[in-house]
mmCIF file of C-alpha atoms and ligand atoms in Angstrom:
data_model
loop_
_atom_site.group_PDB
_atom_site.id
_atom_site.type_symbol
_atom_site.label_atom_id
_atom_site.label_comp_id
_atom_site.label_asym_id
_atom_site.label_seq_id
_atom_site.Cartn_x
_atom_site.Cartn_y
_atom_site.Cartn_z
ATOM 1 C CA MET A 1492 8.896 -1.123 58.580
ATOM 2 C CA PHE A 1493 8.662 -0.641 62.365
ATOM 3 C CA SER A 1494 6.833 -3.837 63.030
ATOM 4 C CA ASN A 1495 9.665 -5.206 65.114
ATOM 5 C CA LEU A 1496 9.871 -2.134 67.247
ATOM 6 C CA PRO A 1497 8.307 -2.840 70.704
ATOM 7 C CA PHE A 1498 6.400 0.527 70.625
ATOM 8 C CA PHE A 1499 3.910 -0.911 68.116
ATOM 9 C CA PRO A 1500 1.540 -3.731 68.839
ATOM 10 C CA GLU A 1501 1.439 -6.691 66.482
ATOM 11 C CA GLN A 1502 -0.585 -6.267 63.304
ATOM 12 C CA ALA A 1503 -3.402 -8.852 63.380
ATOM 13 C CA SER A 1504 -6.291 -7.342 61.443
ATOM 14 C CA THR A 1505 -6.918 -6.269 57.853
ATOM 15 C CA MET A 1506 -7.133 -2.625 59.057
ATOM 16 C CA ALA A 1507 -3.943 -2.673 61.170
ATOM 17 C CA SER A 1508 -1.525 -2.059 58.227
ATOM 18 C CA ARG A 1509 -3.683 0.719 56.884
ATOM 19 C CA VAL A 1510 -3.921 2.484 60.260
ATOM 20 C CA ASP A 1511 -0.169 2.087 60.766
ATOM 21 C CA ALA A 1512 0.700 3.416 57.282
ATOM 22 C CA LEU A 1513 -1.220 6.568 58.055
ATOM 23 C CA TYR A 1514 0.284 6.851 61.468
ATOM 24 C CA TYR A 1515 3.816 6.512 60.015
ATOM 25 C CA PHE A 1516 3.031 9.185 57.382
ATOM 26 C CA LEU A 1517 1.858 11.584 60.145
ATOM 27 C CA LEU A 1518 4.882 10.609 62.198
ATOM 28 C CA ALA A 1519 7.261 11.175 59.278
ATOM 29 C CA VAL A 1520 5.702 14.601 58.291
ATOM 30 C CA SER A 1521 5.836 15.760 61.952
ATOM 31 C CA GLY A 1522 9.364 14.555 62.402
ATOM 32 C CA PHE A 1523 10.521 16.167 59.163
ATOM 33 C CA PHE A 1524 9.071 19.608 60.010
ATOM 34 C CA ALA A 1525 10.067 19.442 63.669
ATOM 35 C CA THR A 1526 13.691 18.758 62.589
ATOM 36 C CA LEU A 1527 13.636 21.363 59.798
ATOM 37 C CA ILE A 1528 12.361 24.058 62.157
ATOM 38 C CA ALA A 1529 14.768 23.202 64.895
ATOM 39 C CA VAL A 1530 17.710 23.257 62.494
ATOM 40 C CA LEU A 1531 16.715 26.474 60.798
ATOM 41 C CA LEU A 1532 16.164 28.128 64.146
ATOM 42 C CA ALA A 1533 19.693 27.322 65.289
ATOM 43 C CA ALA A 1534 21.213 28.098 61.874
ATOM 44 C CA PHE A 1535 19.431 31.525 61.574
ATOM 45 C CA ALA A 1536 20.221 32.356 65.209
ATOM 46 C CA PHE A 1537 23.856 31.888 64.294
ATOM 47 C CA LYS A 1538 23.840 33.495 60.854
ATOM 48 C CA TYR A 1539 21.911 36.626 61.802
ATOM 49 C CA ARG A 1540 23.447 37.087 65.211
ATOM 50 C CA ARG A 1541 24.288 40.664 66.252
ATOM 51 C CA ARG A 1542 27.998 41.247 65.599
ATOM 52 C CA SER A 1543 28.514 44.706 67.092
ATOM 53 C CA GLU A 1544 26.666 47.303 69.238
ATOM 54 C CA THR A 1545 26.199 49.638 66.273
ATOM 55 C CA GLU A 1546 25.053 47.008 63.725
ATOM 56 C CA ARG A 1547 21.657 47.845 62.120
ATOM 57 C CA PRO A 1548 20.073 45.023 60.002
ATOM 58 C CA GLY A 1549 19.134 45.882 56.460
ATOM 59 C CA ARG A 1550 15.482 46.119 55.348
ATOM 60 C CA VAL A 1551 13.718 42.811 54.577
ATOM 61 C CA HIS A 1552 11.457 42.629 51.497
ATOM 62 C CA GLY A 1553 8.672 40.055 51.127
ATOM 63 C CA SER A 1554 9.153 37.113 48.854
ATOM 64 C CA MET A 1555 6.115 35.970 46.910
ATOM 65 C CA VAL A 1556 7.812 32.663 45.988
ATOM 66 C CA LEU A 1557 8.420 31.809 49.642
ATOM 67 C CA GLU A 1558 4.943 32.773 50.779
ATOM 68 C CA VAL A 1559 3.295 30.734 48.098
ATOM 69 C CA ALA A 1560 5.486 27.796 48.887
ATOM 70 C CA TRP A 1561 4.846 27.767 52.594
ATOM 71 C CA THR A 1562 1.126 28.096 51.973
ATOM 72 C CA LEU A 1563 0.731 25.515 49.222
ATOM 73 C CA ILE A 1564 2.980 22.809 50.521
ATOM 74 C CA PRO A 1565 1.326 22.585 53.998
ATOM 75 C CA PHE A 1566 -2.124 22.810 52.313
ATOM 76 C CA CYS A 1567 -1.381 19.826 50.087
ATOM 77 C CA LEU A 1568 0.102 17.791 52.953
ATOM 78 C CA THR A 1569 -2.845 18.448 55.229
ATOM 79 C CA MET A 1570 -5.327 17.556 52.419
ATOM 80 C CA VAL A 1571 -3.448 14.313 51.949
ATOM 81 C CA MET A 1572 -3.785 13.666 55.741
ATOM 82 C CA PHE A 1573 -7.519 14.599 55.493
ATOM 83 C CA PHE A 1574 -8.543 12.345 52.592
ATOM 84 C CA TRP A 1575 -6.300 9.466 53.713
ATOM 85 C CA GLY A 1576 -7.608 9.722 57.249
ATOM 86 C CA ALA A 1577 -11.166 9.991 56.085
ATOM 87 C CA SER A 1578 -10.829 6.902 53.881
ATOM 88 C CA VAL A 1579 -9.437 4.799 56.843
ATOM 89 C CA TYR A 1580 -12.136 6.236 59.075
ATOM 90 C CA VAL A 1581 -14.963 5.362 56.668
ATOM 91 C CA SER A 1582 -13.603 1.793 56.308
ATOM 92 C CA LEU A 1583 -13.473 1.454 60.157
ATOM 93 C CA ALA A 1584 -16.999 2.889 60.574
ATOM 94 C CA ARG A 1585 -18.702 0.692 57.983
ATOM 95 C CA PRO A 1586 -18.931 -3.056 58.864
ATOM 96 C CA PRO A 1587 -19.254 -5.258 55.831
ATOM 97 C CA ASP A 1588 -22.782 -6.656 55.288
ATOM 98 C CA ASN A 1589 -21.800 -10.258 55.759
ATOM 99 C CA ALA A 1590 -20.037 -9.684 59.085
ATOM 100 C CA LEU A 1591 -20.579 -12.119 61.910
ATOM 101 C CA GLN A 1592 -22.645 -10.522 64.636
ATOM 102 C CA VAL A 1593 -21.596 -10.536 68.328
ATOM 103 C CA PHE A 1594 -23.039 -8.635 71.207
ATOM 104 C CA VAL A 1595 -21.009 -7.048 73.902
ATOM 105 C CA VAL A 1596 -22.257 -5.591 77.325
ATOM 106 C CA GLY A 1597 -19.732 -3.684 79.378
ATOM 107 C CA LYS A 1598 -20.179 -3.353 83.111
ATOM 108 C CA GLN A 1599 -18.017 -2.438 86.126
ATOM 109 C CA TRP A 1600 -15.734 -4.361 85.662
ATOM 110 C CA MET A 1601 -16.042 -6.905 82.937
ATOM 111 C CA TRP A 1602 -16.971 -7.623 79.333
ATOM 112 C CA LYS A 1603 -19.928 -9.927 78.813
ATOM 113 C CA ILE A 1604 -20.164 -11.349 75.325
ATOM 114 C CA GLN A 1605 -23.061 -13.141 73.617
ATOM 115 C CA HIS A 1606 -22.840 -14.979 70.281
ATOM 116 C CA LEU A 1607 -25.986 -15.280 68.119
ATOM 117 C CA GLU A 1608 -25.866 -19.001 68.414
ATOM 118 C CA GLY A 1609 -26.221 -18.750 72.194
ATOM 119 C CA ARG A 1610 -22.705 -19.199 73.517
ATOM 120 C CA ARG A 1611 -21.662 -16.575 76.128
ATOM 121 C CA GLU A 1612 -18.372 -15.686 77.615
ATOM 122 C CA ILE A 1613 -16.822 -13.160 79.950
ATOM 123 C CA ASN A 1614 -13.577 -11.206 79.235
ATOM 124 C CA GLU A 1615 -12.920 -13.484 76.280
ATOM 125 C CA LEU A 1616 -14.094 -13.156 72.715
ATOM 126 C CA HIS A 1617 -13.579 -16.113 70.360
ATOM 127 C CA VAL A 1618 -13.712 -15.350 66.653
ATOM 128 C CA PRO A 1619 -12.800 -17.051 63.389
ATOM 129 C CA VAL A 1620 -9.783 -15.960 61.427
ATOM 130 C CA GLY A 1621 -10.386 -14.267 58.027
ATOM 131 C CA ARG A 1622 -14.043 -13.379 58.718
ATOM 132 C CA SER A 1623 -15.290 -9.859 59.434
ATOM 133 C CA VAL A 1624 -16.866 -9.638 62.901
ATOM 134 C CA LYS A 1625 -19.287 -6.836 63.896
ATOM 135 C CA LEU A 1626 -19.691 -6.038 67.584
ATOM 136 C CA THR A 1627 -22.866 -4.362 68.739
ATOM 137 C CA MET A 1628 -21.990 -2.968 72.186
ATOM 138 C CA THR A 1629 -23.647 -1.245 75.068
ATOM 139 C CA SER A 1630 -22.980 -0.616 78.823
ATOM 140 C CA GLU A 1631 -24.994 -1.388 81.936
ATOM 141 C CA ASP A 1632 -23.498 1.400 83.937
ATOM 142 C CA VAL A 1633 -20.826 3.906 82.886
ATOM 143 C CA ILE A 1634 -18.832 4.627 79.754
ATOM 144 C CA HIS A 1635 -16.313 1.931 78.874
ATOM 145 C CA SER A 1636 -14.169 1.675 75.757
ATOM 146 C CA PHE A 1637 -13.523 -1.589 73.864
ATOM 147 C CA PHE A 1638 -9.909 -1.579 72.653
ATOM 148 C CA VAL A 1639 -7.931 -4.309 70.826
ATOM 149 C CA PRO A 1640 -4.592 -2.746 69.995
ATOM 150 C CA ALA A 1641 -3.467 -5.640 67.641
ATOM 151 C CA PHE A 1642 -6.557 -4.926 65.477
ATOM 152 C CA ARG A 1643 -6.183 -1.128 65.719
ATOM 153 C CA VAL A 1644 -9.819 -0.745 66.760
ATOM 154 C CA LYS A 1645 -11.329 1.095 69.689
ATOM 155 C CA ALA A 1646 -14.850 2.319 70.361
ATOM 156 C CA ASP A 1647 -16.593 3.822 73.310
ATOM 157 C CA VAL A 1648 -19.246 1.691 74.958
ATOM 158 C CA LEU A 1649 -22.103 3.877 76.267
ATOM 159 C CA PRO A 1650 -24.981 3.269 78.532
ATOM 160 C CA GLY A 1651 -28.335 3.796 76.869
ATOM 161 C CA ARG A 1652 -27.274 3.184 73.334
ATOM 162 C CA TYR A 1653 -25.524 0.894 70.965
ATOM 163 C CA SER A 1654 -22.158 1.427 69.378
ATOM 164 C CA THR A 1655 -20.612 -0.738 66.845
ATOM 165 C CA LEU A 1656 -17.056 -1.752 65.929
ATOM 166 C CA TRP A 1657 -15.773 -4.275 63.352
ATOM 167 C CA PHE A 1658 -12.612 -6.098 62.456
ATOM 168 C CA GLU A 1659 -11.313 -9.027 60.449
ATOM 169 C CA ALA A 1660 -8.538 -10.901 62.146
ATOM 170 C CA THR A 1661 -5.739 -12.162 59.993
ATOM 171 C CA LYS A 1662 -3.746 -14.411 62.285
ATOM 172 C CA PRO A 1663 -4.819 -17.023 64.801
ATOM 173 C CA GLY A 1664 -3.671 -16.317 68.333
ATOM 174 C CA ALA A 1665 -4.824 -14.449 71.584
ATOM 175 C CA TYR A 1666 -4.768 -10.718 71.613
ATOM 176 C CA HIS A 1667 -5.103 -8.222 74.521
ATOM 177 C CA LEU A 1668 -8.488 -6.648 74.987
ATOM 178 C CA PHE A 1669 -8.552 -3.504 77.187
ATOM 179 C CA CYS A 1670 -11.096 -1.130 78.585
ATOM 180 C CA ALA A 1671 -9.717 2.277 77.450
ATOM 181 C CA GLU A 1672 -11.878 4.597 79.375
ATOM 182 C CA TYR A 1673 -11.445 5.218 83.068
ATOM 183 C CA CYS A 1674 -14.595 3.623 84.546
ATOM 184 C CA GLY A 1675 -13.831 3.289 88.323
ATOM 185 C CA THR A 1676 -11.624 1.532 90.874
ATOM 186 C CA GLU A 1677 -11.009 -1.669 88.853
ATOM 187 C CA HIS A 1678 -10.824 -0.082 85.399
ATOM 188 C CA SER A 1679 -7.317 -1.424 84.984
ATOM 189 C CA GLY A 1680 -8.630 -4.920 85.689
ATOM 190 C CA MET A 1681 -11.257 -4.724 82.959
ATOM 191 C CA ILE A 1682 -9.138 -6.654 80.487
ATOM 192 C CA GLY A 1683 -9.352 -9.889 78.573
ATOM 193 C CA HIS A 1684 -8.392 -11.630 75.335
ATOM 194 C CA VAL A 1685 -9.694 -11.936 71.828
ATOM 195 C CA VAL A 1686 -9.014 -15.494 70.756
ATOM 196 C CA VAL A 1687 -8.718 -15.878 66.965
ATOM 197 C CA MET A 1688 -9.202 -19.445 65.730
ATOM 198 C CA GLU A 1689 -9.177 -21.331 62.479
ATOM 199 C CA PRO A 1690 -12.869 -21.576 61.141
ATOM 200 C CA ALA A 1691 -13.240 -25.301 61.885
ATOM 201 C CA GLU A 1692 -11.810 -24.871 65.403
ATOM 202 C CA TYR A 1693 -14.175 -21.894 65.922
ATOM 203 C CA GLN A 1694 -17.197 -24.012 64.779
ATOM 204 C CA ALA A 1695 -16.188 -26.676 67.331
ATOM 205 C CA TRP A 1696 -15.784 -24.094 70.037
ATOM 206 C CA LEU A 1697 -19.172 -22.581 69.149
ATOM 207 C CA SER A 1698 -21.040 -25.860 69.609
ATOM 208 C CA GLY A 1699 -19.070 -26.765 72.679
ATOM 209 C CA GLY A 1700 -19.806 -25.495 76.159
ATOM 210 C CA PRO A 1701 -22.989 -25.848 78.111
ATOM 211 C CA PRO A 1702 -26.092 -26.212 75.900
ATOM 212 C CA ALA A 1703 -27.554 -22.684 75.289
ATOM 213 C CA ALA A 1704 -30.479 -21.386 73.308
ATOM 214 C CA SER A 1705 -29.707 -19.085 70.363
ATOM 215 C CA LEU A 1706 -30.161 -15.393 71.084
ATOM 216 C CA ALA A 1707 -33.259 -15.277 68.921
ATOM 217 C CA THR A 1708 -34.814 -18.320 70.712
ATOM 218 C CA ALA A 1709 -34.009 -16.773 74.077
ATOM 219 C CA GLY A 1710 -35.548 -13.500 72.835
ATOM 220 C CA GLN A 1711 -38.722 -15.277 71.774
ATOM 221 C CA ALA A 1712 -39.126 -16.819 75.150
ATOM 222 C CA LEU A 1713 -38.691 -13.346 76.700
ATOM 223 C CA PHE A 1714 -41.083 -11.898 74.163
ATOM 224 C CA GLU A 1715 -43.800 -14.300 75.261
ATOM 225 C CA GLN A 1716 -42.970 -14.043 78.948
ATOM 226 C CA LEU A 1717 -43.181 -10.246 78.944
ATOM 227 C CA GLY A 1718 -46.447 -10.346 77.083
ATOM 228 C CA CYS A 1719 -45.215 -8.410 74.103
ATOM 229 C CA ILE A 1720 -47.032 -10.996 71.998
ATOM 230 C CA THR A 1721 -50.541 -9.858 73.177
ATOM 231 C CA CYS A 1722 -50.246 -6.599 71.150
ATOM 232 C CA HIS A 1723 -47.535 -7.263 68.577
ATOM 233 C CA ARG A 1724 -49.366 -9.838 66.593
ATOM 234 C CA SER A 1725 -48.797 -10.328 62.871
ATOM 235 C CA GLU A 1726 -52.528 -9.876 62.094
ATOM 236 C CA PRO A 1727 -54.562 -6.895 60.921
ATOM 237 C CA GLY A 1728 -56.096 -4.833 63.729
ATOM 238 C CA ALA A 1729 -53.391 -5.642 66.272
ATOM 239 C CA ARG A 1730 -52.904 -3.019 69.017
ATOM 240 C CA GLY A 1731 -49.137 -2.791 68.319
ATOM 241 C CA PRO A 1732 -47.199 -2.446 65.068
ATOM 242 C CA GLN A 1733 -46.028 -5.506 63.282
ATOM 243 C CA LEU A 1734 -42.468 -6.449 64.016
ATOM 244 C CA ALA A 1735 -41.689 -8.965 61.271
ATOM 245 C CA GLY A 1736 -39.369 -7.430 58.676
ATOM 246 C CA LEU A 1737 -39.116 -4.177 60.723
ATOM 247 C CA VAL A 1738 -35.387 -3.931 61.166
ATOM 248 C CA GLY A 1739 -33.750 -1.635 58.627
ATOM 249 C CA LYS A 1740 -37.014 -0.231 57.377
ATOM 250 C CA ARG A 1741 -38.129 3.407 57.528
ATOM 251 C CA VAL A 1742 -40.920 3.872 60.027
ATOM 252 C CA GLN A 1743 -43.469 6.763 59.736
ATOM 253 C CA LEU A 1744 -44.114 8.275 63.196
ATOM 254 C CA GLN A 1745 -47.166 9.976 64.639
ATOM 255 C CA SER A 1746 -45.128 13.169 64.985
ATOM 256 C CA GLY A 1747 -44.814 13.330 61.206
ATOM 257 C CA ASP A 1748 -41.048 12.401 61.347
ATOM 258 C CA ALA A 1749 -39.665 9.151 60.059
ATOM 259 C CA VAL A 1750 -36.870 6.978 61.548
ATOM 260 C CA VAL A 1751 -34.964 3.951 60.252
ATOM 261 C CA ALA A 1752 -35.738 1.031 62.663
ATOM 262 C CA ASP A 1753 -32.239 0.089 63.842
ATOM 263 C CA GLU A 1754 -31.182 -1.617 67.048
ATOM 264 C CA THR A 1755 -31.101 1.682 68.967
ATOM 265 C CA TYR A 1756 -34.659 2.527 67.880
ATOM 266 C CA ILE A 1757 -35.970 -0.844 68.939
ATOM 267 C CA ARG A 1758 -34.174 -0.531 72.339
ATOM 268 C CA GLU A 1759 -35.627 2.960 72.835
ATOM 269 C CA SER A 1760 -39.076 1.768 71.870
ATOM 270 C CA ILE A 1761 -38.929 -0.995 74.509
ATOM 271 C CA LEU A 1762 -37.688 1.269 77.317
ATOM 272 C CA ASN A 1763 -39.338 4.512 76.386
ATOM 273 C CA PRO A 1764 -42.278 3.536 74.148
ATOM 274 C CA GLN A 1765 -43.798 7.041 74.065
ATOM 275 C CA ALA A 1766 -40.703 8.623 72.463
ATOM 276 C CA LYS A 1767 -41.391 7.566 68.892
ATOM 277 C CA VAL A 1768 -44.962 6.362 68.484
ATOM 278 C CA VAL A 1769 -45.649 4.745 65.011
ATOM 279 C CA ALA A 1770 -48.215 6.595 62.958
ATOM 280 C CA GLY A 1771 -51.686 4.981 63.211
ATOM 281 C CA PHE A 1772 -51.142 3.547 66.707
ATOM 282 C CA GLN A 1773 -52.125 4.714 70.200
ATOM 283 C CA PRO A 1774 -49.388 5.487 72.725
ATOM 284 C CA ILE A 1775 -50.637 2.691 75.063
ATOM 285 C CA MET A 1776 -47.407 0.634 75.376
ATOM 286 C CA PRO A 1777 -46.050 0.604 78.985
ATOM 287 C CA THR A 1778 -42.370 0.982 79.576
ATOM 288 C CA PHE A 1779 -40.225 -2.107 80.206
ATOM 289 C CA LYS A 1780 -37.475 -0.080 81.913
ATOM 290 C CA GLY A 1781 -36.185 -2.158 84.891
ATOM 291 C CA LEU A 1782 -37.879 -5.218 83.615
ATOM 292 C CA VAL A 1783 -35.438 -6.247 80.961
ATOM 293 C CA SER A 1784 -31.641 -6.381 81.395
ATOM 294 C CA GLU A 1785 -29.254 -5.146 78.692
ATOM 295 C CA GLU A 1786 -28.722 -8.782 77.670
ATOM 296 C CA GLY A 1787 -32.417 -9.380 77.604
ATOM 297 C CA LEU A 1788 -32.780 -6.429 75.281
ATOM 298 C CA ILE A 1789 -30.170 -7.867 73.013
ATOM 299 C CA GLN A 1790 -32.058 -11.199 72.899
ATOM 300 C CA LEU A 1791 -35.343 -9.380 72.070
ATOM 301 C CA ILE A 1792 -33.616 -7.481 69.245
ATOM 302 C CA ALA A 1793 -32.085 -10.665 67.912
ATOM 303 C CA TYR A 1794 -35.557 -12.245 67.989
ATOM 304 C CA ILE A 1795 -37.213 -9.294 66.212
ATOM 305 C CA LYS A 1796 -34.466 -9.330 63.602
ATOM 306 C CA SER A 1797 -35.079 -13.072 62.970
ATOM 307 C CA LEU A 1798 -38.756 -12.475 62.176
ATOM 308 C CA GLN A 1799 -39.498 -12.498 58.469
ATOM 309 C CA PRO A 1800 -42.638 -10.961 56.905
ATOM 310 C CA ALA A 1801 -45.267 -13.577 56.034
ATOM 311 C CA ASP A 1802 -44.870 -13.115 52.229
ATOM 312 C CA GLU A 1803 -41.109 -13.600 52.335
ATOM 313 C CA ARG A 1804 -41.363 -16.557 54.647
ATOM 314 C CA ALA A 1805 -43.337 -18.447 52.039
ATOM 315 C CA ASP A 1806 -40.342 -18.666 49.640
ATOM 316 C CA GLY A 1807 -37.588 -18.316 52.321
ATOM 317 C CA GLY A 1808 -38.251 -21.620 54.134
ATOM 318 C CA ALA A 1809 -38.678 -21.788 57.863
ATOM 319 C CA GLY A 1810 -39.032 -18.549 59.822
ATOM 320 C CA GLY A 1811 -37.523 -17.713 63.176
ATOM 321 C CA SER A 1812 -33.934 -18.297 63.822
ATOM 322 C CA MET A 1813 -33.608 -20.356 60.674
ATOM 323 C CA ALA A 1814 -34.387 -17.422 58.488
ATOM 324 C CA GLN A 1815 -31.891 -15.311 60.506
ATOM 325 C CA GLY A 1816 -29.250 -17.945 59.851
ATOM 326 C CA LYS A 1817 -29.997 -17.669 56.227
ATOM 327 C CA ALA A 1818 -29.685 -13.929 56.156
ATOM 328 C CA GLU A 1819 -26.336 -14.182 57.964
ATOM 329 C CA GLU A 1820 -24.769 -16.364 55.345
HETATM 330 CU CU1 CUA B 2979 -14.412 -0.169 81.799
HETATM 331 CU CU2 CUA B 2979 -12.554 1.214 82.113
#
């Protein structure tokens, strides 16, 4: 309806029209009531104006019908806003399972992006059209916010934890990418483009560029280099918990609690190993704070995700990044 109005950015994702429809509804309801109130205010001021010095207004009696109406109508309208808004929010908050994974690290003042296959870029994000893309994001320093107006998605990017955002682009093209949280002197320069390409073009782009190891392979190298492998062996009696098949599982902790092993949990366990010690293990792991960069952590997580438990590997073909590739399809 208003898509040609310059106030609204182009709609280029599957969520854009849903977000806009809700926005127009809120705008229409607000506009209607703002007008109604302004008109009534003026009309009543005129109709009930004081006509003479001696005029005394008559007594006003309550009206049940009016009271019920102005209670019920706003109630219904706000409930529509609530459920409609909640449904859009839930869709935005839940990436589809088959989404393409991309990692984003924000820092003063740039966006660093890593693709699972190994390609990296700065202030540019290449994605295929018609495929849902899930971004796992963190910051090296302060709070940033990843904002693509044409996709109607925005999420804070926080130091010390992972936040996620997903979208499915519907039109090839280049779209503005902004940092939407004031993050220092050059905040306004922390901008870039999301480049949406046809799938074949995207595949060509992905395999172009300087040769790069996949994230999982880079993670494996780091895993060996940091010596993680000396304790986290996949054999009974190892000093550290087994990592194969860990991601997404519930983990019983020494404290009696349980957590789901997601990316944030793995990150915490590398940087602050004493925080959540797995039941049955000693708190002997040293911290790797300062030894691994945010990008290194992402690579380690990609590697740990790619590890398949021994019994599944038997019927799942090759392990390592191959198995990860399978799971992604
Ligand atoms: Cu980063 Cu503003």
